[in-house]
Short mmCIF file of C-alpha atoms in Angstrom, two decimals:
data_model
loop_
_atom_site.label_atom_id
_atom_site.label_comp_id
_atom_site.label_asym_id
_atom_site.label_seq_id
_atom_site.Cartn_x
_atom_site.Cartn_y
_atom_site.Cartn_z
CA UNK N 1 -0.63 -13.42 12.03
CA UNK N 2 -4.13 -14.26 10.72
CA UNK N 3 -5.04 -13.47 7.11
CA UNK N 4 -8.20 -13.72 5.01
CA UNK N 5 -7.94 -13.95 1.19
CA UNK N 6 -10.36 -12.97 -1.57
CA UNK N 7 -9.17 -14.06 -5.02
CA UNK N 8 -11.36 -15.36 -7.84
CA UNK N 9 -8.67 -17.54 -9.43
CA UNK N 10 -8.93 -20.89 -7.64
CA UNK N 11 -5.41 -21.93 -8.62
CA UNK N 12 -3.85 -18.65 -7.48
CA UNK N 13 -5.93 -18.60 -4.29
CA UNK N 14 -4.86 -22.13 -3.35
CA UNK N 15 -1.22 -21.44 -4.24
CA UNK N 16 -1.18 -18.25 -2.19
CA UNK N 17 -2.73 -20.07 0.77
CA UNK N 18 -0.02 -22.73 0.66
CA UNK N 19 2.69 -20.10 0.29
CA UNK N 20 1.52 -18.06 3.27
CA UNK N 21 1.07 -21.17 5.40
CA UNK N 22 4.67 -22.13 4.61
CA UNK N 23 5.80 -18.70 5.84
CA UNK N 24 4.00 -19.09 9.14
CA UNK N 25 1.01 -16.92 8.25
CA UNK N 26 -2.32 -18.48 9.20
CA UNK N 27 -4.87 -18.22 6.36
CA UNK N 28 -8.17 -18.37 8.23
CA UNK N 29 -10.37 -17.76 5.18
CA UNK N 30 -9.85 -18.10 1.42
CA UNK N 31 -12.81 -17.22 -0.81
CA UNK N 32 -13.49 -16.20 -4.39
CA UNK N 33 -15.45 -12.97 -4.03
CA UNK N 34 -16.04 -9.92 -1.88
CA UNK N 35 -19.41 -10.81 -0.31
CA UNK N 36 -18.03 -14.14 0.89
CA UNK N 37 -15.07 -12.33 2.46
CA UNK N 38 -17.26 -9.76 4.25
CA UNK N 39 -19.51 -12.52 5.59
CA UNK N 40 -16.59 -14.74 6.57
CA UNK N 41 -14.79 -12.16 8.71
CA UNK N 42 -17.89 -10.61 10.29
CA UNK N 43 -17.64 -12.45 13.58
CA UNK N 44 -13.89 -12.87 13.85
CA UNK N 45 -11.86 -10.31 11.87
CA UNK N 46 -8.29 -11.29 10.88
CA UNK N 47 -5.19 -9.13 11.20
CA UNK N 48 -5.07 -8.50 7.43
CA UNK N 49 -7.20 -9.14 4.36
CA UNK N 50 -5.55 -9.71 0.96
CA UNK N 51 -7.72 -8.80 -2.02
CA UNK N 52 -7.52 -8.92 -5.78
CA UNK N 53 -8.45 -5.60 -7.44
CA UNK N 54 -10.82 -7.23 -9.94
CA UNK N 55 -13.10 -10.07 -8.89
CA UNK N 56 -16.79 -11.07 -8.73
CA UNK N 57 -19.47 -9.99 -8.55
CA UNK N 58 -18.86 -6.63 -10.29
CA UNK N 59 -15.40 -7.32 -11.74
CA UNK N 60 -13.72 -3.97 -12.33
CA UNK N 61 -12.51 -2.35 -9.08
CA UNK N 62 -14.52 -4.74 -6.92
CA UNK N 63 -11.51 -5.17 -4.65
CA UNK N 64 -11.53 -1.46 -3.84
CA UNK N 65 -15.21 -1.51 -2.97
CA UNK N 66 -14.60 -4.46 -0.67
CA UNK N 67 -11.54 -2.77 0.85
CA UNK N 68 -13.55 0.35 1.65
CA UNK N 69 -16.30 -1.75 3.25
CA UNK N 70 -13.81 -3.78 5.30
CA UNK N 71 -12.27 -0.52 6.54
CA UNK N 72 -15.67 0.85 7.56
CA UNK N 73 -16.69 -2.34 9.36
CA UNK N 74 -13.29 -3.30 10.81
CA UNK N 75 -10.98 -0.24 10.88
CA UNK N 76 -8.33 -2.17 12.80
CA UNK N 77 -7.85 -4.73 9.98
CA UNK N 78 -4.93 -4.21 7.58
CA UNK N 79 -5.83 -4.25 3.88
CA UNK N 80 -3.51 -5.37 1.07
CA UNK N 81 -4.53 -5.14 -2.58
CA UNK N 82 -2.51 -7.72 -4.52
CA UNK N 83 -3.24 -7.03 -8.15
CA UNK N 84 -2.16 -7.66 -11.74
CA UNK N 85 -2.53 -3.97 -12.47
CA UNK N 86 -0.13 -1.11 -11.77
CA UNK N 87 -2.59 1.72 -12.51
CA UNK N 88 -1.89 4.70 -10.29
CA UNK N 89 -5.57 5.62 -10.08
CA UNK N 90 -6.11 2.36 -8.20
CA UNK N 91 -3.43 3.15 -5.63
CA UNK N 92 -4.73 6.71 -5.30
CA UNK N 93 -8.31 5.61 -4.64
CA UNK N 94 -7.15 3.13 -2.04
CA UNK N 95 -5.09 5.71 -0.13
CA UNK N 96 -7.89 8.26 -0.24
CA UNK N 97 -10.35 5.85 1.32
CA UNK N 98 -7.97 3.97 3.63
CA UNK N 99 -5.05 6.26 4.61
CA UNK N 100 -3.41 3.85 7.09
CA UNK N 101 -2.94 0.11 7.43
CA UNK N 102 -3.16 -0.34 3.68
CA UNK N 103 -0.97 -1.60 0.85
CA UNK N 104 -0.94 -2.07 -2.92
CA UNK N 105 1.35 -4.62 -4.58
CA UNK N 106 1.57 -5.65 -8.22
CA UNK N 107 1.69 -9.44 -8.54
CA UNK N 108 4.26 -9.56 -11.34
CA UNK N 109 6.73 -7.31 -9.53
CA UNK N 110 6.82 -9.34 -6.30
CA UNK N 111 9.59 -11.86 -6.97
CA UNK N 112 10.56 -12.35 -3.31
CA UNK N 113 8.05 -14.13 -1.07
CA UNK N 114 9.41 -12.18 1.87
CA UNK N 115 8.20 -8.92 0.30
CA UNK N 116 4.61 -10.18 0.40
CA UNK N 117 4.89 -11.46 3.97
CA UNK N 118 6.50 -8.19 5.08
CA UNK N 119 3.73 -6.15 3.43
CA UNK N 120 1.04 -8.22 5.15
CA UNK N 121 2.64 -7.68 8.54
CA UNK N 122 3.24 -3.97 7.97
CA UNK N 123 -0.33 -3.15 6.95
CA UNK N 124 -1.52 -5.11 10.00
CA UNK N 125 0.65 -2.74 12.07
CA UNK N 126 -1.02 0.30 10.48
CA UNK N 127 1.64 1.19 7.93
CA UNK N 128 1.23 2.18 4.27
CA UNK N 129 2.97 -0.02 1.67
CA UNK N 130 3.20 0.72 -2.06
CA UNK N 131 4.69 -1.43 -4.79
CA UNK N 132 8.28 -0.54 -5.70
CA UNK N 133 7.22 0.19 -9.30
CA UNK N 134 4.88 2.95 -8.14
CA UNK N 135 7.26 4.18 -5.44
CA UNK N 136 10.08 4.56 -7.97
CA UNK N 137 7.89 6.53 -10.35
CA UNK N 138 6.85 8.81 -7.49
CA UNK N 139 10.53 9.54 -6.90
CA UNK N 140 11.26 10.04 -10.61
CA UNK N 141 8.37 12.47 -11.08
CA UNK N 142 8.92 14.44 -7.88
CA UNK N 143 9.32 18.26 -8.03
CA UNK N 144 12.48 19.29 -9.84
CA UNK N 145 13.83 21.21 -6.87
CA UNK N 146 14.14 18.05 -4.75
CA UNK N 147 17.73 16.95 -4.28
CA UNK N 148 18.83 13.44 -5.24
CA UNK N 149 18.89 12.49 -1.56
CA UNK N 150 15.39 13.88 -1.03
CA UNK N 151 14.16 11.86 -4.02
CA UNK N 152 15.63 8.71 -2.52
CA UNK N 153 14.01 9.45 0.83
CA UNK N 154 10.67 10.06 -0.91
CA UNK N 155 10.93 6.77 -2.80
CA UNK N 156 11.53 4.82 0.41
CA UNK N 157 8.72 6.65 2.20
CA UNK N 158 6.38 5.95 -0.72
CA UNK N 159 7.18 2.24 -0.45
CA UNK N 160 6.00 2.41 3.17
CA UNK N 161 9.25 2.51 5.17
CA UNK N 162 9.30 4.36 8.48
CA UNK N 163 12.03 6.90 9.26
CA UNK N 164 14.26 4.48 11.16
CA UNK N 165 14.17 1.93 8.33
CA UNK N 166 14.93 4.63 5.76
CA UNK N 167 17.89 5.80 7.87
CA UNK N 168 19.30 2.28 8.14
CA UNK N 169 18.88 1.66 4.41
CA UNK N 170 20.57 4.93 3.44
CA UNK N 171 23.24 4.78 6.18
CA UNK N 172 22.26 8.17 7.58
CA UNK N 173 20.95 9.35 10.94
CA UNK N 174 17.21 9.18 11.63
CA UNK N 175 17.25 12.91 12.38
CA UNK N 176 18.64 13.46 8.86
CA UNK N 177 15.67 11.59 7.40
CA UNK N 178 13.33 13.81 9.40
CA UNK N 179 15.15 16.89 8.11
CA UNK N 180 14.87 15.70 4.49
CA UNK N 181 11.17 14.95 4.94
CA UNK N 182 10.54 18.43 6.35
CA UNK N 183 12.23 19.88 3.26
CA UNK N 184 10.24 17.61 0.91
CA UNK N 185 6.92 18.52 2.51
CA UNK N 186 7.78 22.22 2.36
CA UNK N 187 8.74 22.05 -1.34
CA UNK N 188 5.51 20.17 -2.08
CA UNK N 189 3.48 22.79 -0.17
CA UNK N 190 1.92 20.22 2.13
CA UNK N 191 0.01 21.40 5.23
CA UNK N 192 1.77 21.52 8.58
CA UNK N 193 -1.38 21.28 10.72
CA UNK N 194 -1.89 18.32 13.04
CA UNK N 195 -4.25 15.69 11.69
CA UNK N 196 -2.70 15.53 8.24
CA UNK N 197 -0.61 12.50 7.27
CA UNK N 198 1.89 14.33 5.07
CA UNK N 199 3.55 11.08 3.98
CA UNK N 200 0.25 9.97 2.43
CA UNK N 201 -0.50 13.48 1.13
CA UNK N 202 2.86 13.54 -0.67
CA UNK N 203 2.02 10.26 -2.40
CA UNK N 204 -1.50 11.42 -3.27
CA UNK N 205 -0.18 14.71 -4.64
CA UNK N 206 2.05 12.81 -7.08
CA UNK N 207 -0.62 10.25 -8.00
CA UNK N 208 -3.08 13.05 -8.72
CA UNK N 209 -0.55 14.75 -11.01
CA UNK N 210 -0.14 11.56 -13.07
CA UNK N 211 -3.84 11.38 -14.04
CA UNK N 212 -3.38 7.72 -14.99
#
């Protein structure tokens, strides 16, 4: 697993590099701003890039601009925003622009190093990963007619788990997860047509309703 980092805090960037190296993740580039990241991966893209949401040169939301550019230039590269901020508008923008192979984690809520490593690997594999804080709020604010089981399924899906992983975590059959998802999507009036990622649409529908 090869990772490139863009983080303007030198201390945090160096610490994160050491941490990932210790977990067997090869940090091939560690820079302090978006332009340096774009230039550094141009000839040899990594499996995943890890970005801060706010960094030079523009500061506010620079990480999202860089993420969108990385996705345009290297659509096969996973993108993980690792931020101090838990604003839902940030997660919404990211999913709108990069609907697969993308993740958003809040630094303060990641207490287990394995969570970060798992997120990096999952976005590299094309999955969507959201911080547990946001995923839980998606479940809590879901339509009232969702059952408690459907809310739990939605929370796990929002955190990025695939059907098999949800089934194992909830001790139910994978076909039961599929049945609950079909019910959730129907209650949320999500389109059935091919080409729509209803898992992402369900998350976006909730994020849009929050207006945060």
